[in-house]
């Protein structure tokens, strides 16, 4: 479909007007923010059919998945923000010891200013409207730039948004790469970008011209560890579901499986059973199974299946004319396989075999930190894997559901992104924690504080420095660590080296006094 892009002048005007209305302080009013959050909730509630229909046209995704994975989650997010914004926005007093009690150290939660949210196409409601909820709760004025790839959705949103939302606080601007580039050249107080890492770097570079803080919600290869202690029936059902929702085009979808060869063969059998249950007549004729978003993405995924050195054990069917690709599982995938080079972002699931979970951890650690890491296995195995790896999120026994839990921060680490969203974390991302002090500067309290703090004034003297240390300095509350082992851990190793050194010195002393006889006596 033809999506109407906003003109250069419209973009400049929207930016200018939002900056002006931020300066009018209208968004400082919490009740105003709450009203916008209510409006946003009703935008979602009133338009379920239209939203689901637009997404079906863009992604071939069924209504069930759109309602469950997007509308429900995003509505919950708006409700959570509406119910908690009063407490999130409250000033926080900080206790810093009696000496600062008169100065009332406080953190004020203030909106950053005018912010830009750039969204991706795969879950347009969650990743476009979702961050706007945080931006609104925090009291910013904001522009949302939907992805032009999901054009039906972007067009619908441009139509719905002004019917529900106050244009003094938020606007939707549509466009492609050129319009996004134009937006990125303007001045913002925060930019949130969701999408791939290549464009993430462009966004971060553009933001740097204004020293503008950014949140990058990127992707990556999220591994699934399957240990022999796991219930493989449940494991197979959950993995297959997570890989096939939205045709695998999910940032936190399982990207590949790590298991031993023994687990691999049992797991494949369970996948076959789950596959038959999910799509008794095959996914192609199922109304539940989505399509690949466009020809470019289809070509990329098709190339993986054409050139992989892994063996296709389930699926493999595809039809370019309708952008259909069957959920496909690859067995014994070599580590340097094409399917292991970049994030798959489609319904292909390679299995990598390892000697044990430890080897799996080393493999994961040799690559970029993923957005999510999943473990199927007992508590001990999970804890071990958690300790030895890094990722944006860690879920044991299931996949992707952490996205639904508003009280958990959602975000990546390293190349999977930085800073986080959802609930309070999202509010904090779009807020500035402004350090404030309210020092008494008149009256009797002002006089007392002035007396207490006047040793700071010149002419400086040792006596005044001593008074200040007494007043505001802190004594070290710990003992000096052993000099000879500076930098070494102070636990068992240090004790071991300490006692070993003492023993060696003692033996050397005996040898010096009594020669070899003493040692022969000790060793007898
Ligand atoms: P996309 O193509 O829709 O791009 C996202 C946005 O970037 C769009 O608004 C687009 O206009 C803009 N854009 C594209 N090229 C640009 C350029 N050269 N300069 C400036 N702006 C440009 O989305 P995509 O990148 O295909 O999205 C898929 C990726 O997003 C995957 O890697 C996925 O893992 C990631 N993702 C991450 C999350 C998350 O929350 N971490 C959520 C969804 C998707």
Coordinates of C-alpha atoms and ligand atoms in Angstrom, one line a residue:
X1 CA 0.0 0.0 0.0
X2 CA 1.0 3.6 -0.5
X3 CA 1.8 5.2 2.9
X4 CA 1.7 9.0 2.9
X5 CA 5.0 10.3 4.1
X6 CA 5.1 13.6 6.0
X7 CA 6.7 16.5 4.2
X8 CA 9.9 18.2 5.4
X9 CA 7.9 21.3 6.5
X10 CA 5.4 19.2 8.4
X11 CA 8.3 17.5 10.2
X12 CA 9.9 20.8 11.1
X13 CA 6.6 22.3 12.3
X14 CA 5.7 19.3 14.5
X15 CA 9.2 19.4 16.1
X16 CA 9.0 23.1 16.7
X17 CA 5.5 22.9 18.1
X18 CA 6.3 20.1 20.5
X19 CA 9.4 21.9 21.7
X20 CA 7.2 25.0 22.3
X21 CA 4.6 23.1 24.2
X22 CA 7.2 21.4 26.4
X23 CA 8.4 24.8 27.3
X24 CA 4.8 25.8 28.2
X25 CA 5.1 23.1 31.0
X26 CA 1.8 21.6 30.2
X27 CA 3.2 18.1 30.4
X28 CA 4.5 18.6 34.0
X29 CA 0.9 18.1 35.2
X30 CA 0.6 14.4 36.2
X31 CA -3.2 14.5 35.7
X32 CA -2.6 15.6 32.1
X33 CA -0.2 12.7 31.5
X34 CA -2.7 10.3 33.1
X35 CA -5.4 11.6 30.7
X36 CA -3.1 10.9 27.8
X37 CA -2.5 7.3 29.1
X38 CA -6.2 6.8 29.4
X39 CA -6.7 8.0 25.8
X40 CA -4.0 5.7 24.6
X41 CA -5.7 2.7 26.3
X42 CA -8.9 3.6 24.6
X43 CA -7.2 4.0 21.3
X44 CA -6.2 0.3 21.7
X45 CA -9.5 -0.9 23.1
X46 CA -11.7 0.8 20.6
X47 CA -9.7 -0.3 17.5
X48 CA -8.8 -3.9 18.1
X49 CA -10.3 -5.1 14.8
X50 CA -8.8 -2.3 12.7
X51 CA -5.3 -2.8 14.3
X52 CA -5.4 -6.6 13.9
X53 CA -6.6 -6.1 10.3
X54 CA -3.8 -3.7 9.4
X55 CA -1.2 -6.1 11.0
X56 CA -2.7 -9.0 9.1
X57 CA -2.2 -7.1 5.9
X58 CA 1.4 -6.3 6.8
X59 CA 2.5 -9.5 8.3
X60 CA -0.2 -12.1 7.5
X61 CA -0.4 -12.4 11.3
X62 CA -3.6 -13.8 12.8
X63 CA -5.9 -11.7 15.2
X64 CA -5.2 -14.1 18.1
X65 CA -1.4 -13.3 18.1
X66 CA -2.0 -9.6 17.7
X67 CA -4.4 -9.4 20.6
X68 CA -2.3 -11.7 22.9
X69 CA 1.2 -10.5 22.1
X70 CA 0.6 -6.9 21.3
X71 CA -2.8 -5.3 22.3
X72 CA -3.0 -7.1 25.7
X73 CA 0.6 -6.4 26.6
X74 CA 0.6 -2.8 25.5
X75 CA -2.8 -2.1 27.2
X76 CA -1.4 -3.6 30.4
X77 CA 1.6 -1.3 30.1
X78 CA -0.6 1.8 29.7
X79 CA -2.7 0.7 32.8
X80 CA 0.4 0.1 34.8
X81 CA 1.8 3.5 34.0
X82 CA -1.5 5.2 34.7
X83 CA -1.7 3.5 38.1
X84 CA 1.8 4.2 39.1
X85 CA 2.9 7.4 37.6
X86 CA 2.0 9.4 40.7
X87 CA 4.5 7.4 42.8
X88 CA 7.1 7.0 40.0
X89 CA 7.1 10.8 39.6
X90 CA 7.3 11.6 43.3
X91 CA 10.4 13.3 44.7
X92 CA 12.7 11.0 46.6
X93 CA 14.4 12.2 49.7
X94 CA 17.9 10.8 50.3
X95 CA 19.4 10.3 53.7
X96 CA 23.1 11.2 53.6
X97 CA 23.9 11.4 57.3
X98 CA 23.0 13.9 59.9
X99 CA 25.4 16.5 58.6
X100 CA 23.3 16.9 55.4
X101 CA 19.9 16.7 57.1
X102 CA 19.4 20.4 56.9
X103 CA 20.1 20.5 53.2
X104 CA 17.3 18.0 52.3
X105 CA 19.0 16.0 49.5
X106 CA 16.2 15.0 47.1
X107 CA 15.9 13.5 43.7
X108 CA 13.3 15.1 41.4
X109 CA 12.0 13.0 38.5
X110 CA 11.8 15.4 35.6
X111 CA 10.9 14.9 32.0
X112 CA 13.9 15.1 29.6
X113 CA 12.2 17.3 27.1
X114 CA 11.2 16.6 23.5
X115 CA 12.0 13.0 22.5
X116 CA 11.9 10.9 19.4
X117 CA 10.7 7.2 19.2
X118 CA 11.6 5.3 16.1
X119 CA 9.9 1.9 15.8
X120 CA 10.4 -1.4 14.0
X121 CA 7.8 -3.3 12.0
X122 CA 7.7 -6.7 13.6
X123 CA 5.5 -5.9 16.6
X124 CA 4.3 -2.4 15.7
X125 CA 2.0 -1.9 18.7
X126 CA 4.4 -3.1 21.3
X127 CA 7.6 -1.5 20.0
X128 CA 6.0 1.8 18.7
X129 CA 3.2 2.5 21.1
X130 CA 4.9 0.8 24.1
X131 CA 7.8 3.2 24.4
X132 CA 5.4 6.2 23.9
X133 CA 3.7 5.1 27.1
X134 CA 6.9 5.5 29.0
X135 CA 7.7 8.8 27.3
X136 CA 4.2 10.2 28.1
X137 CA 4.3 8.9 31.7
X138 CA 7.6 10.7 32.2
X139 CA 6.1 13.9 30.9
X140 CA 7.9 14.5 27.7
X141 CA 6.6 15.7 24.4
X142 CA 7.3 13.1 21.7
X143 CA 7.2 12.2 18.1
X144 CA 6.6 8.6 17.1
X145 CA 8.1 7.5 13.8
X146 CA 6.5 4.1 12.9
X147 CA 8.3 1.7 10.5
X148 CA 7.4 2.2 6.9
X149 CA 7.8 -1.5 6.4
X150 CA 4.5 -2.2 8.2
X151 CA 2.8 0.4 6.0
X152 CA -0.9 -0.5 6.8
X153 CA -0.3 -0.2 10.4
X154 CA 1.7 3.1 10.1
X155 CA -1.1 4.6 8.0
X156 CA -3.8 3.5 10.4
X157 CA -1.8 4.9 13.4
X158 CA -1.4 8.3 11.6
X159 CA -5.2 8.4 11.2
X160 CA -6.1 7.2 14.8
X161 CA -3.5 9.1 16.8
X162 CA -4.9 12.7 16.5
X163 CA -8.4 11.4 17.3
X164 CA -7.3 10.3 20.7
X165 CA -4.0 12.0 21.6
X166 CA -3.4 15.7 22.4
X167 CA -1.1 17.1 19.6
X168 CA 0.5 19.4 22.2
X169 CA 2.1 16.3 23.7
X170 CA 2.6 13.6 21.0
X171 CA 2.5 13.3 17.2
X172 CA 3.0 10.6 14.6
X173 CA 5.3 11.3 11.7
X174 CA 5.5 8.9 8.8
X175 CA 8.4 8.4 6.4
X176 CA 11.2 6.3 5.2
X177 CA 15.0 6.5 5.5
X178 CA 15.1 10.1 4.3
X179 CA 12.4 11.3 6.7
X180 CA 14.0 9.4 9.6
X181 CA 17.4 11.0 8.7
X182 CA 15.7 14.4 8.7
X183 CA 14.2 13.7 12.2
X184 CA 17.6 12.5 13.4
X185 CA 19.2 15.8 12.4
X186 CA 17.0 17.8 14.7
X187 CA 17.6 18.4 18.4
X188 CA 16.1 15.9 20.9
X189 CA 16.6 15.3 24.5
X190 CA 16.3 11.5 24.1
X191 CA 16.0 9.1 21.2
X192 CA 14.7 5.6 21.5
X193 CA 15.3 3.4 18.5
X194 CA 14.1 -0.2 18.0
X195 CA 15.5 -2.1 15.1
X196 CA 18.7 -3.6 13.8
X197 CA 22.2 -2.8 15.0
X198 CA 23.4 -1.4 11.7
X199 CA 20.8 1.4 11.8
X200 CA 21.3 1.6 15.6
X201 CA 24.9 2.8 15.0
X202 CA 23.6 5.5 12.6
X203 CA 21.1 6.6 15.2
X204 CA 23.8 6.7 18.0
X205 CA 26.2 8.7 15.7
X206 CA 23.5 11.2 14.7
X207 CA 22.5 11.6 18.4
X208 CA 26.1 12.2 19.3
X209 CA 26.0 15.6 17.4
X210 CA 23.7 16.9 20.2
X211 CA 25.2 14.7 22.9
X212 CA 21.6 13.3 23.0
X213 CA 21.1 10.2 25.2
X214 CA 19.8 7.1 23.3
X215 CA 18.0 3.9 24.1
X216 CA 18.8 1.2 21.5
X217 CA 16.4 -1.8 21.5
X218 CA 18.2 -4.1 19.2
X219 CA 18.3 -7.8 18.5
X220 CA 20.8 -10.6 18.4
X221 CA 21.1 -14.4 18.5
X222 CA 19.2 -15.6 21.6
X223 CA 20.4 -19.1 22.5
X224 CA 18.3 -21.8 24.2
X225 CA 20.3 -24.3 26.4
X226 CA 18.5 -27.6 26.7
X227 CA 20.0 -29.8 29.4
X228 CA 19.3 -33.5 29.8
X229 CA 17.6 -32.7 33.1
X230 CA 14.8 -30.9 31.2
X231 CA 11.3 -32.3 30.5
X232 CA 11.8 -32.5 26.7
X233 CA 8.1 -32.7 25.9
X234 CA 7.3 -29.4 27.5
X235 CA 10.6 -27.9 26.2
X236 CA 9.8 -28.8 22.6
X237 CA 6.2 -27.3 22.8
X238 CA 7.5 -24.0 24.3
X239 CA 10.4 -23.6 21.9
X240 CA 8.3 -24.4 18.8
X241 CA 5.7 -22.0 19.9
X242 CA 8.2 -19.2 20.5
X243 CA 9.9 -19.8 17.2
X244 CA 6.7 -19.8 15.2
X245 CA 4.8 -16.8 16.7
X246 CA 4.9 -14.0 14.1
X247 CA 6.8 -16.5 11.8
X248 CA 9.8 -16.2 14.0
X249 CA 10.2 -12.4 13.4
X250 CA 10.5 -11.6 17.1
X251 CA 13.5 -9.9 18.7
X252 CA 13.5 -12.3 21.6
X253 CA 12.7 -15.5 19.6
X254 CA 14.9 -18.5 20.2
X255 CA 17.6 -18.2 17.6
X256 CA 19.4 -21.5 18.1
X257 CA 19.5 -24.5 20.5
X258 CA 22.5 -25.7 22.3
X259 CA 22.4 -29.3 23.6
X260 CA 24.3 -32.6 23.6
X261 CA 23.9 -35.1 20.7
X262 CA 21.8 -37.3 23.0
X263 CA 19.4 -34.6 23.9
X264 CA 19.2 -33.4 20.2
X265 CA 17.8 -36.7 18.9
X266 CA 15.2 -37.0 21.7
X267 CA 14.2 -33.3 21.3
X268 CA 13.7 -33.7 17.6
X269 CA 11.2 -36.5 18.2
X270 CA 9.3 -34.2 20.6
X271 CA 9.4 -31.4 18.1
X272 CA 7.7 -33.7 15.5
X273 CA 4.9 -34.5 18.0
X274 CA 4.4 -30.8 18.9
X275 CA 4.5 -29.8 15.2
X276 CA 1.6 -32.2 14.4
X277 CA -0.4 -30.9 17.3
X278 CA 0.1 -27.2 16.4
X279 CA -0.7 -27.6 12.7
X280 CA -2.5 -30.9 12.0
X281 CA -2.9 -30.0 8.3
X282 CA 0.5 -28.2 8.1
X283 CA 1.2 -24.6 8.7
X284 CA 0.7 -23.4 5.1
X285 CA -3.1 -23.9 5.3
X286 CA -3.3 -22.9 9.0
X287 CA -5.0 -19.5 9.6
X288 CA -2.7 -19.2 12.7
X289 CA 0.6 -19.1 11.0
X290 CA 2.0 -15.7 9.8
X291 CA 4.1 -14.8 6.7
X292 CA 7.5 -13.2 6.1
X293 CA 7.1 -9.5 6.0
X294 CA 8.5 -8.8 2.5
X295 CA 10.5 -10.2 -0.5
X296 CA 13.8 -8.9 0.8
X297 CA 13.4 -10.7 4.2
X298 CA 12.1 -13.8 2.4
X299 CA 15.1 -13.8 0.1
X300 CA 17.5 -13.5 3.0
X301 CA 15.9 -16.4 4.9
X302 CA 15.6 -18.5 1.7
X303 CA 19.3 -18.1 1.2
X304 CA 20.0 -19.5 4.7
X305 CA 18.0 -22.6 3.8
X306 CA 19.6 -23.0 0.4
X307 CA 23.2 -22.8 1.7
X308 CA 23.0 -24.2 5.3
X309 CA 25.3 -27.2 6.1
X310 CA 22.9 -28.3 8.9
X311 CA 20.4 -31.1 8.0
X312 CA 16.8 -30.1 7.7
X313 CA 14.9 -32.5 10.0
X314 CA 11.6 -30.7 10.2
X315 CA 9.9 -28.3 7.8
X316 CA 11.9 -26.7 4.9
X317 CA 8.9 -26.0 2.7
X318 CA 8.6 -22.4 1.3
X319 CA 6.6 -20.5 -1.3
X320 CA 8.0 -17.2 -2.4
X321 CA 4.7 -16.1 -4.1
X322 CA 2.9 -15.9 -0.7
X323 CA 6.1 -15.3 1.4
X324 CA 5.4 -18.6 3.3
X325 CA 8.2 -20.3 5.1
X326 CA 7.5 -23.4 7.2
X327 CA 9.0 -23.6 10.7
X328 CA 12.3 -25.4 10.0
X329 CA 14.6 -27.2 12.3
X330 CA 18.3 -27.8 11.4
X331 CA 20.2 -30.7 13.1
X332 CA 24.0 -30.9 13.7
X333 CA 24.5 -27.4 12.5
X334 CA 28.2 -26.5 12.1
X335 CA 29.2 -23.5 14.2
X336 CA 30.4 -21.5 11.2
X337 CA 27.1 -22.2 9.3
X338 CA 25.4 -19.4 7.5
X339 CA 22.5 -19.8 10.0
X340 CA 24.9 -19.0 12.8
X341 CA 26.3 -15.7 11.3
X342 CA 23.6 -13.2 12.1
X343 CA 20.3 -13.0 13.9
X344 CA 17.9 -15.3 12.0
X345 CA 14.7 -13.3 12.6
X346 CA 12.5 -15.9 10.9
X347 CA 11.2 -19.5 11.4
X348 CA 14.6 -21.3 11.1
X349 CA 16.0 -23.0 14.2
X350 CA 19.5 -24.5 14.1
X351 CA 20.6 -27.0 16.7
X352 CA 24.3 -26.9 17.8
X353 CA 25.6 -29.9 19.7
X354 CA 28.2 -29.6 22.5
X355 CA 30.0 -31.9 24.8
X356 CA 28.3 -30.3 27.9
X357 CA 26.7 -27.0 29.0
X358 CA 30.1 -25.6 29.9
X359 CA 31.2 -25.8 26.3
X360 CA 27.9 -24.2 25.3
X361 CA 28.6 -21.3 27.7
X362 CA 32.1 -20.8 26.1
X363 CA 30.4 -20.8 22.6
X364 CA 27.9 -18.2 23.7
X365 CA 30.6 -16.1 25.3
X366 CA 32.6 -16.1 22.1
X367 CA 29.8 -14.1 20.4
X368 CA 27.9 -10.9 21.0
X369 CA 25.8 -10.8 24.2
X370 CA 22.3 -11.8 23.2
X371 CA 19.0 -10.0 24.0
X372 CA 17.7 -13.1 25.8
X373 CA 19.0 -16.4 26.9
X374 CA 16.9 -19.4 27.7
X375 CA 17.6 -22.4 29.8
X376 CA 15.7 -25.7 30.1
X377 CA 17.1 -27.7 32.9
X378 CA 17.2 -28.0 36.6
X379 CA 18.0 -25.1 39.0
X380 CA 21.6 -26.0 39.4
X381 CA 22.2 -26.1 35.6
X382 CA 20.4 -22.7 35.2
X383 CA 22.4 -21.0 38.0
X384 CA 25.6 -22.3 36.5
X385 CA 24.7 -21.0 33.0
X386 CA 23.5 -17.7 34.4
X387 CA 26.8 -17.2 36.3
X388 CA 28.9 -17.9 33.2
X389 CA 27.1 -16.0 30.5
X390 CA 25.7 -12.5 29.9
X391 CA 22.4 -11.4 28.1
X392 CA 19.7 -8.8 28.2
X393 CA 17.3 -11.3 30.0
X394 CA 17.5 -14.8 31.3
X395 CA 14.4 -17.1 31.4
X396 CA 14.4 -20.6 32.8
X397 CA 11.8 -23.1 31.6
X398 CA 10.0 -20.8 29.1
X399 CA 10.6 -18.3 26.4
X400 CA 9.7 -14.7 25.6
X401 CA 7.1 -14.3 28.5
X402 CA 9.4 -11.9 30.4
X403 CA 8.2 -9.3 27.8
X404 CA 4.7 -9.5 29.4
X405 CA 6.0 -8.7 32.9
X406 CA 5.8 -4.9 33.3
X407 CA 7.8 -4.8 36.5
X408 CA 10.9 -6.4 34.8
X409 CA 13.2 -4.0 32.8
X410 CA 13.3 -5.0 29.1
X411 CA 16.5 -4.3 27.2
X412 CA 19.7 -5.6 25.9
X413 CA 23.3 -5.5 26.9
X414 CA 26.3 -4.8 24.7
X415 CA 25.4 -5.2 21.0
X416 CA 21.8 -6.3 21.8
X417 CA 21.1 -2.7 23.0
X418 CA 21.3 -0.5 26.0
X419 CA 19.0 1.2 28.5
X420 CA 15.6 -0.4 29.2
X421 CA 11.9 -0.1 28.9
X422 CA 8.7 -1.3 30.6
X423 CA 7.1 -0.1 33.8
X424 CA 9.3 2.0 36.1
X425 CA 12.4 1.2 34.1
X426 CA 10.8 2.8 31.0
X427 CA 9.7 5.8 33.1
X428 CA 13.3 6.2 34.4
X429 CA 14.7 6.0 30.9
X430 CA 12.7 9.0 29.8
X431 CA 13.2 10.9 33.0
X432 CA 16.1 12.9 34.4
X433 CA 16.9 12.2 38.0
X434 CA 17.7 15.8 39.0
X435 CA 19.8 16.0 42.2
X436 CA 18.5 18.8 44.4
X437 CA 19.5 20.3 47.7
X438 CA 17.5 22.9 49.7
X439 CA 20.1 24.5 51.9
X440 CA 18.8 26.9 54.7
X441 CA 20.1 30.3 53.7
X442 CA 18.3 32.7 56.0
X443 CA 16.8 32.9 59.5
X444 CA 18.0 30.9 62.5
X445 CA 18.5 27.7 60.5
X446 CA 20.5 29.6 57.9
X447 CA 22.7 31.0 60.6
X448 CA 23.3 27.6 62.2
X449 CA 24.3 26.0 58.8
X450 CA 26.5 29.0 58.0
X451 CA 28.3 28.5 61.2
X452 CA 28.8 24.8 60.6
X453 CA 30.0 25.2 57.0
X454 CA 32.0 28.4 57.3
X455 CA 35.4 26.5 57.8
X456 CA 35.3 26.0 54.0
X457 CA 36.0 29.7 53.4
X458 CA 39.5 31.1 52.8
X459 CA 41.9 31.8 54.2
X460 CA 42.3 28.0 54.5
X461 CA 43.8 26.6 57.6
X462 CA 44.7 23.1 58.9
X463 CA 42.4 23.7 61.8
X464 CA 39.4 24.4 59.4
X465 CA 40.3 21.3 57.3
X466 CA 40.2 19.2 60.5
X467 CA 36.8 20.7 61.4
X468 CA 35.5 19.9 57.9
X469 CA 36.8 16.3 58.1
X470 CA 35.1 15.9 61.4
X471 CA 31.9 17.2 60.0
X472 CA 31.7 15.7 56.5
X473 CA 34.6 13.2 56.2
X474 CA 34.0 9.5 56.6
X475 CA 36.3 7.1 58.5
X476 CA 37.3 4.0 56.7
X477 CA 35.0 1.3 58.1
X478 CA 37.4 -1.6 57.0
X479 CA 40.9 -2.8 57.9
X480 CA 43.9 -2.5 55.6
X481 CA 44.3 -5.6 53.5
X482 CA 47.7 -7.4 53.7
X483 CA 50.3 -5.2 52.0
X484 CA 52.1 -8.1 50.3
X485 CA 49.0 -9.2 48.5
X486 CA 47.6 -5.9 47.3
X487 CA 45.1 -6.6 44.6
X488 CA 44.8 -10.3 45.4
X489 CA 41.4 -11.6 46.6
X490 CA 41.2 -11.6 50.4
X491 CA 39.4 -14.9 50.6
X492 CA 40.8 -18.5 50.6
X493 CA 43.6 -17.9 48.1
X494 CA 45.2 -15.1 50.2
X495 CA 44.9 -17.2 53.4
X496 CA 46.5 -20.1 51.5
X497 CA 49.4 -18.0 50.2
X498 CA 49.8 -16.4 53.6
X499 CA 50.1 -19.7 55.4
X500 CA 52.3 -21.3 52.6
X501 CA 54.7 -18.3 52.8
X502 CA 54.9 -18.7 56.6
X503 CA 55.6 -22.4 56.2
X504 CA 58.3 -21.9 53.6
X505 CA 60.0 -19.2 55.7
X506 CA 59.8 -21.5 58.8
X507 CA 61.4 -24.4 56.9
X508 CA 64.1 -22.1 55.5
X509 CA 64.8 -20.9 59.0
X510 CA 65.2 -24.5 60.3
X511 CA 67.4 -25.4 57.4
X512 CA 69.6 -22.4 58.1
X513 CA 70.0 -23.4 61.8
X514 CA 70.3 -27.1 61.7
X515 CA 71.0 -27.9 58.0
X516 CA 69.6 -31.0 56.2
X517 CA 69.2 -33.0 59.5
X518 CA 66.3 -30.8 60.6
X519 CA 64.4 -31.4 57.3
X520 CA 65.1 -35.1 57.4
X521 CA 63.7 -35.1 61.0
X522 CA 60.5 -33.3 59.9
X523 CA 60.0 -35.5 56.9
X524 CA 60.5 -38.7 58.8
Ligands
LIG1 P1 12.9 -1.5 10.3 O1 13.4 -1.8 9.0 O2 11.5 -1.2 10.5 O3 13.7 -0.2 10.9 C1 13.4 0.4 12.1 C2 13.3 1.9 11.9 O4 14.6 2.3 11.4 C3 12.3 2.3 10.9 O5 11.5 3.3 11.5 C4 13.1 2.8 9.7 O6 12.4 3.9 9.1 C5 14.4 3.3 10.3 N1 15.5 3.2 9.4 C6 15.8 2.1 8.6 N2 16.9 2.4 7.9 C7 17.4 3.6 8.3 C8 18.5 4.4 8.0 N3 19.4 4.0 7.1 N4 18.6 5.6 8.7 C9 17.7 6.0 9.6 N5 16.6 5.2 9.9 C10 16.5 4.1 9.3 O7 13.2 -2.6 11.3 P2 14.4 -3.7 11.3 O8 15.7 -3.1 11.6 O9 14.2 -4.6 10.2 O10 13.8 -4.5 12.6 C11 14.3 -5.8 12.9 C12 15.3 -5.7 14.0 O11 14.8 -5.1 15.1 C13 15.7 -7.1 14.5 O12 17.1 -7.1 14.6 C14 15.0 -7.2 15.8 O13 15.7 -8.1 16.7 C15 15.1 -5.8 16.3 N6 14.0 -5.6 17.3 C16 14.3 -5.3 18.5 C17 13.3 -5.2 19.5 C18 13.7 -4.9 20.9 O14 12.8 -4.5 21.7 N7 14.9 -5.1 21.4 C19 12.0 -5.2 19.1 C20 11.7 -5.4 17.8 C21 12.7 -5.6 16.9

